[in-house]
Each structure stands twice: as structure tokens, then as C-alpha cells.
Amino acid sequence: MSFTFEPIGIIHSCFKEKFGIPRQSGLIPEAEGQLEILPPYNRPEAFVELQSYSHLWISFIFHQAMRDAWRPSVRPPRLGGNRRVGVFASRSPFRPNPLGLSVVELQGVEQQGEQIVLQLGGIDLLDGTPVIDIKPYVPYCDAIPGARSGFAPEPPGAPIELTFAPQAEATLAQLPPQQAEQLRRLIQRILEIDPRPAYHRNSVKRRDYGMRLYDFNIRWQVDAETVTLTRIEAFQEEPV
Ligand code: SAH
């Protein structure tokens, strides 16, 4: 049996590359994006009453995690990247069918003519992610207090001492204050969750990292216990 699905929408995300994206939804409320509904699904009737829900389930395709062969076990970063668990006991993007499921905050539904755009918060989705379904999050049946949660019982991360170097502060100072504040908080949260590969975590060696957020290249340095945001630069496409 095989089935073919068409995306009903596409994600526009602050996360322009995979590195640095939180490993679950809801971890970073400041991580915002838009879900643009594609024709022929951009029918206002299909969204009546959606706004009465605060959160949604988004089913999507891990379109940048497609592999020819699937592996029955994976090494989750939460286990330090060196213990294997079954792929079906994990939320890894690398699975037989590359389908993802995220609970996100619905911040608004915008309709303008043929355009329907859902404003989302708390996303863990890459820019360009194809969405195949939307369902309301219904706490009376979807939230299960006391549910057991295997090897990932607690949210990841811990507060860090993050310093913004003068170059990074200078870029922030050129932005409208609200945008600068949002970007600063988003960066702080991403680095608290710590996107580094597990085998870098206990290393004392100073290392540089980078990611693209919105239209900025962000660079930071981790040195034993200190984290420094070294640069924030406007992203420029490579000349062709
Ligand atoms: N909440 C989802 C996703 C968990 S995996 C679920 O449980 O199914 C989260 C990771 O998926 C992120 O850290 C990011 O690196 C990766 N990711 C997000 N969107 C992706 C995409 N479109 N293609 C490939 N990987 C993606």
C-alpha cells in the first residue's frame, strides 16, 4: 500500500537551517513562524472556529531529512549521542516515513483575499517545511498529567551566562528596539537549550558555532563555562 499526500501549507520560519532549531516544539515561545496555506486549501470555510483554539497540532514532512534507507535505531542527543534507542521510541527526524508532529501556539489567523496565514509560536520547524495537516490541540484528551516519558523526562537546557560582544550589540542597536529585544531573547533561549553536538558538551576546548536566524548570521563562542555572542551580521546570499 502506498499513499500520496499534498502539502496544505508551507512554513516560513525564523530558522533558516537545521542547526540550532530546538529539538521539540514549545521549548522556545519566542520562536515564531507563519504557516501559509496553499491553494486549493486556502478556503476560509476550512478555518472557521480555528481561532478559538490556543494551540494546534501540525503534521509535517521532514523534507530535509529524507534518506534512501531507514535505520531501526537512532542515537538521541538527549542520551549524549552514544546510546541507541528504537527509532519508534524517539522523535528523530530520520524515520521510515519522514513525518513530524509539533504542538504550536496559534497566535492569529490572518486572511487577506485568497491568502490565509496562521501566526505560530513555539515552533521547531525549518523554513520551507511542507505541512500536511492541522488539528486543534484539545487539552482534555491530549494533555496527560503524570504520563511516563522514557529517557526524556525533563525539558533540556539550563540558564547560561551569555555575553554579547560589542559587534553583536552594535548590530542590535541598529534594529528597531522591539525587534532587537525579540532577537536577543530568541538567541538567549536557543543557546540555553544548547544546540551543540553532545560530544562537544564536556569539552574544555574553545569552539565557534554559527547559525542563520531570520536574515542574520549569528556566531558564538563557547569556552568552558562562558558563552559569548561574537557577531550578528546581515545575511547575504552568495553571489552566483
Ligand atoms: N516536534 C517534531 C520534531 C522533532 S525533531 C516531532 O516530534 O516530530 C526536531 C528537529 O527536526 C529540529 O531540531 C530540526 O533540526 C529538525 N527539523 C525541523 N524541520 C525540519 C525539516 N523540514 N526537515 C528536516 N529536519 C527538520
Short mmCIF file of C-alpha atoms and ligand atoms in Angstrom, two decimals:
data_model
loop_
_atom_site.label_atom_id
_atom_site.label_comp_id
_atom_site.label_asym_id
_atom_site.label_seq_id
_atom_site.Cartn_x
_atom_site.Cartn_y
_atom_site.Cartn_z
CA MET A 1 0.00 0.00 0.00
CA SER A 2 1.22 3.47 -0.62
CA PHE A 3 -0.35 6.86 -0.18
CA THR A 4 0.40 10.21 -1.67
CA PHE A 5 -0.26 13.45 0.21
CA GLU A 6 -0.01 17.01 -0.95
CA PRO A 7 1.11 19.77 1.39
CA ILE A 8 -1.71 22.03 2.53
CA GLY A 9 0.73 24.73 3.55
CA ILE A 10 4.31 25.81 3.92
CA ILE A 11 6.19 27.13 6.95
CA HIS A 12 8.01 30.45 6.97
CA SER A 13 10.31 30.16 9.94
CA CYS A 14 12.92 32.19 11.79
CA PHE A 15 15.08 29.03 11.49
CA LYS A 16 16.79 29.04 8.09
CA GLU A 17 18.97 25.97 8.68
CA LYS A 18 18.68 22.82 10.80
CA PHE A 19 21.48 23.56 13.27
CA GLY A 20 20.16 25.48 16.25
CA ILE A 21 16.49 24.55 15.91
CA PRO A 22 15.09 23.39 19.27
CA ARG A 23 14.59 19.63 19.34
CA GLN A 24 10.96 19.97 20.35
CA SER A 25 8.16 22.46 19.90
CA GLY A 26 7.11 24.64 22.84
CA LEU A 27 10.64 24.91 24.24
CA ILE A 28 11.16 28.43 22.89
CA PRO A 29 7.96 30.52 22.88
CA GLU A 30 9.85 33.32 21.06
CA ALA A 31 10.48 31.02 18.06
CA GLU A 32 7.88 32.33 15.67
CA GLY A 33 6.79 31.49 12.17
CA GLN A 34 3.92 31.65 9.73
CA LEU A 35 2.03 28.84 8.12
CA GLU A 36 0.96 29.94 4.65
CA ILE A 37 -1.96 27.89 3.36
CA LEU A 38 -1.57 26.75 -0.25
CA PRO A 39 -4.33 26.59 -2.87
CA PRO A 40 -6.76 24.85 -3.15
CA TYR A 41 -6.81 24.60 0.68
CA ASN A 42 -6.94 28.38 1.24
CA ARG A 43 -10.69 28.31 1.71
CA PRO A 44 -11.89 30.50 4.60
CA GLU A 45 -14.60 27.91 5.46
CA ALA A 46 -11.84 25.42 6.29
CA PHE A 47 -10.63 27.67 9.14
CA VAL A 48 -13.91 28.69 10.78
CA GLU A 49 -13.58 28.40 14.63
CA LEU A 50 -9.84 27.65 14.46
CA GLN A 51 -9.14 30.90 16.33
CA SER A 52 -10.99 29.59 19.36
CA TYR A 53 -8.03 27.25 19.99
CA SER A 54 -4.79 28.46 21.53
CA HIS A 55 -2.66 25.57 20.27
CA LEU A 56 -2.52 23.33 17.20
CA TRP A 57 -1.01 20.03 16.17
CA ILE A 58 0.97 20.45 12.97
CA SER A 59 1.77 17.33 10.89
CA PHE A 60 4.63 17.97 8.54
CA ILE A 61 7.27 16.41 6.32
CA PHE A 62 10.91 16.39 7.47
CA HIS A 63 11.77 17.41 3.93
CA GLN A 64 15.44 17.89 4.74
CA ALA A 65 15.86 14.57 6.49
CA MET A 66 14.99 12.25 3.63
CA ARG A 67 17.24 9.21 3.33
CA ASP A 68 17.04 6.25 0.98
CA ALA A 69 17.37 3.65 3.71
CA TRP A 70 15.89 3.78 7.20
CA ARG A 71 17.65 2.59 10.33
CA PRO A 72 15.81 0.76 13.11
CA SER A 73 17.72 2.55 15.86
CA VAL A 74 18.91 6.10 16.44
CA ARG A 75 21.21 7.90 18.90
CA PRO A 76 19.18 10.68 20.53
CA PRO A 77 21.17 13.79 21.54
CA ARG A 78 19.45 13.58 24.95
CA LEU A 79 21.40 10.40 25.67
CA GLY A 80 24.70 12.04 24.86
CA GLY A 81 24.59 10.73 21.30
CA ASN A 82 26.17 7.40 22.24
CA ARG A 83 23.23 5.22 23.30
CA ARG A 84 20.85 3.72 20.80
CA VAL A 85 17.07 3.50 21.11
CA GLY A 86 14.46 2.27 18.66
CA VAL A 87 13.50 4.80 16.02
CA PHE A 88 9.88 4.46 17.17
CA ALA A 89 10.94 5.28 20.74
CA SER A 90 12.40 8.54 19.50
CA ARG A 91 11.33 11.82 17.92
CA SER A 92 14.19 11.68 15.43
CA PRO A 93 13.59 13.26 12.01
CA PHE A 94 15.12 10.15 10.42
CA ARG A 95 12.28 7.61 10.30
CA PRO A 96 10.76 5.20 7.77
CA ASN A 97 8.14 7.82 6.87
CA PRO A 98 9.63 11.28 7.48
CA LEU A 99 6.58 12.70 9.27
CA GLY A 100 6.86 15.23 12.09
CA LEU A 101 4.34 16.27 14.71
CA SER A 102 4.56 19.50 16.70
CA VAL A 103 2.26 21.32 19.12
CA VAL A 104 2.47 25.04 18.44
CA GLU A 105 0.79 28.17 19.77
CA LEU A 106 -1.77 29.74 17.43
CA GLN A 107 -1.19 33.47 17.75
CA GLY A 108 -3.53 34.57 15.00
CA VAL A 109 -5.23 33.78 11.73
CA GLU A 110 -4.78 36.40 9.01
CA GLN A 111 -6.94 36.42 5.92
CA GLN A 112 -6.44 38.76 3.03
CA GLY A 113 -8.27 37.89 -0.13
CA GLU A 114 -7.01 34.47 -1.20
CA GLN A 115 -4.23 34.47 1.38
CA ILE A 116 -4.60 32.64 4.66
CA VAL A 117 -1.69 32.79 7.07
CA LEU A 118 -1.54 31.30 10.58
CA GLN A 119 0.81 33.04 13.01
CA LEU A 120 2.58 30.43 15.13
CA GLY A 121 4.74 30.48 18.25
CA GLY A 122 6.98 27.88 19.90
CA ILE A 123 7.94 26.21 16.62
CA ASP A 124 10.72 23.68 15.99
CA LEU A 125 10.35 23.87 12.21
CA LEU A 126 12.75 24.68 9.43
CA ASP A 127 11.92 27.38 6.90
CA GLY A 128 10.16 25.82 3.92
CA THR A 129 8.76 22.82 5.84
CA PRO A 130 5.76 21.32 3.98
CA VAL A 131 2.72 20.91 6.26
CA ILE A 132 0.27 18.12 5.54
CA ASP A 133 -2.34 18.63 8.27
CA ILE A 134 -3.53 20.91 11.08
CA LYS A 135 -5.62 19.80 14.04
CA PRO A 136 -6.66 21.67 17.15
CA TYR A 137 -4.87 20.75 20.38
CA VAL A 138 -7.54 19.57 22.81
CA PRO A 139 -6.23 19.54 26.40
CA TYR A 140 -8.90 17.28 27.93
CA CYS A 141 -7.69 14.38 25.80
CA ASP A 142 -4.25 15.46 24.55
CA ALA A 143 -2.67 16.54 27.87
CA ILE A 144 -1.96 13.59 30.15
CA PRO A 145 -0.61 14.71 33.52
CA GLY A 146 1.67 12.10 35.04
CA ALA A 147 2.40 10.39 31.72
CA ARG A 148 5.72 8.50 31.68
CA SER A 149 8.31 9.89 29.33
CA GLY A 150 11.17 7.43 28.96
CA PHE A 151 14.64 8.85 28.51
CA ALA A 152 13.50 12.48 28.18
CA PRO A 153 11.53 13.21 31.36
CA GLU A 154 12.51 16.90 31.70
CA PRO A 155 12.90 19.75 29.23
CA PRO A 156 16.54 20.23 28.18
CA GLY A 157 18.73 23.20 28.98
CA ALA A 158 19.87 25.34 31.87
CA PRO A 159 20.34 29.07 32.34
CA ILE A 160 23.65 30.34 30.92
CA GLU A 161 25.72 33.45 31.36
CA LEU A 162 25.61 34.92 27.85
CA THR A 163 27.65 37.98 26.89
CA PHE A 164 27.01 39.95 23.70
CA ALA A 165 30.30 41.21 22.22
CA PRO A 166 30.42 44.86 21.03
CA GLN A 167 29.95 43.89 17.36
CA ALA A 168 26.78 41.96 18.20
CA GLU A 169 25.47 44.83 20.36
CA ALA A 170 26.19 47.26 17.52
CA THR A 171 24.03 45.26 15.09
CA LEU A 172 21.22 45.00 17.65
CA ALA A 173 21.40 48.77 18.23
CA GLN A 174 20.64 49.36 14.55
CA LEU A 175 17.36 47.42 14.74
CA PRO A 176 14.01 48.76 15.93
CA PRO A 177 14.08 48.25 19.74
CA GLN A 178 11.27 45.68 19.80
CA GLN A 179 12.88 43.56 17.08
CA ALA A 180 16.27 43.80 18.81
CA GLU A 181 14.74 42.64 22.11
CA GLN A 182 12.93 39.72 20.44
CA LEU A 183 16.13 38.62 18.66
CA ARG A 184 18.16 38.92 21.87
CA ARG A 185 15.66 36.77 23.81
CA LEU A 186 15.45 34.21 21.00
CA ILE A 187 19.25 33.86 20.86
CA GLN A 188 19.46 33.53 24.66
CA ARG A 189 16.86 30.74 24.64
CA ILE A 190 18.48 28.86 21.76
CA LEU A 191 21.86 28.90 23.46
CA GLU A 192 20.36 27.86 26.82
CA ILE A 193 18.99 24.72 25.20
CA ASP A 194 22.46 24.24 23.73
CA PRO A 195 22.38 23.08 20.12
CA ARG A 196 25.97 21.75 20.22
CA PRO A 197 26.51 18.08 19.44
CA ALA A 198 26.60 16.02 22.62
CA TYR A 199 30.32 15.18 22.27
CA HIS A 200 31.23 18.89 22.46
CA ARG A 201 29.43 19.43 25.74
CA ASN A 202 32.09 18.35 28.18
CA SER A 203 34.95 19.66 26.15
CA VAL A 204 37.06 22.48 27.56
CA LYS A 205 38.29 23.48 24.11
CA ARG A 206 37.04 26.85 22.90
CA ARG A 207 34.86 26.42 19.84
CA ASP A 208 32.98 28.66 17.43
CA TYR A 209 29.47 27.99 16.21
CA GLY A 210 27.13 29.70 13.83
CA MET A 211 23.56 29.57 12.59
CA ARG A 212 21.19 31.59 10.47
CA LEU A 213 18.21 33.20 12.21
CA TYR A 214 15.82 35.33 10.15
CA ASP A 215 18.16 37.28 7.89
CA PHE A 216 21.09 37.26 10.27
CA ASN A 217 24.16 35.13 10.60
CA ILE A 218 24.74 34.57 14.30
CA ARG A 219 28.10 33.44 15.63
CA TRP A 220 29.00 32.44 19.15
CA GLN A 221 31.88 31.01 21.09
CA VAL A 222 31.77 28.53 23.95
CA ASP A 223 34.75 28.45 26.26
CA ALA A 224 34.49 26.07 29.24
CA GLU A 225 31.67 27.80 31.16
CA THR A 226 31.28 31.08 29.26
CA VAL A 227 29.22 31.75 26.17
CA THR A 228 29.90 34.84 24.05
CA LEU A 229 27.76 36.02 21.19
CA THR A 230 30.56 37.26 18.98
CA ARG A 231 28.78 38.50 15.85
CA ILE A 232 25.39 39.24 14.38
CA GLU A 233 25.60 40.07 10.69
CA ALA A 234 23.05 40.67 7.98
CA PHE A 235 22.88 37.51 5.87
CA GLN A 236 23.97 37.94 2.28
CA GLU A 237 23.27 35.45 -0.48
CA GLU A 238 26.43 34.08 -2.08
CA PRO A 239 26.87 35.68 -5.50
CA VAL A 240 26.07 33.13 -8.21
N1 SAH B 1 8.24 18.01 17.18
C1 SAH B 1 8.61 17.24 15.99
C2 SAH B 1 10.06 17.43 15.60
C3 SAH B 1 11.08 16.82 16.50
S1 SAH B 1 12.66 16.71 15.76
C4 SAH B 1 8.31 15.77 16.22
O1 SAH B 1 8.36 15.30 17.36
O2 SAH B 1 8.02 15.06 15.26
C5 SAH B 1 13.09 18.41 15.76
C6 SAH B 1 14.23 18.64 14.83
O3 SAH B 1 13.79 18.46 13.50
C7 SAH B 1 14.73 20.07 14.87
O4 SAH B 1 15.76 20.18 15.80
C8 SAH B 1 15.19 20.34 13.45
O5 SAH B 1 16.60 20.26 13.35
C9 SAH B 1 14.57 19.23 12.63
N2 SAH B 1 13.68 19.74 11.58
C10 SAH B 1 12.70 20.66 11.69
N3 SAH B 1 12.09 20.85 10.49
C11 SAH B 1 12.72 20.00 9.61
C12 SAH B 1 12.56 19.71 8.23
N4 SAH B 1 11.62 20.32 7.50
N5 SAH B 1 13.39 18.80 7.65
C13 SAH B 1 14.34 18.17 8.38
N6 SAH B 1 14.54 18.39 9.71
C14 SAH B 1 13.74 19.30 10.31
#
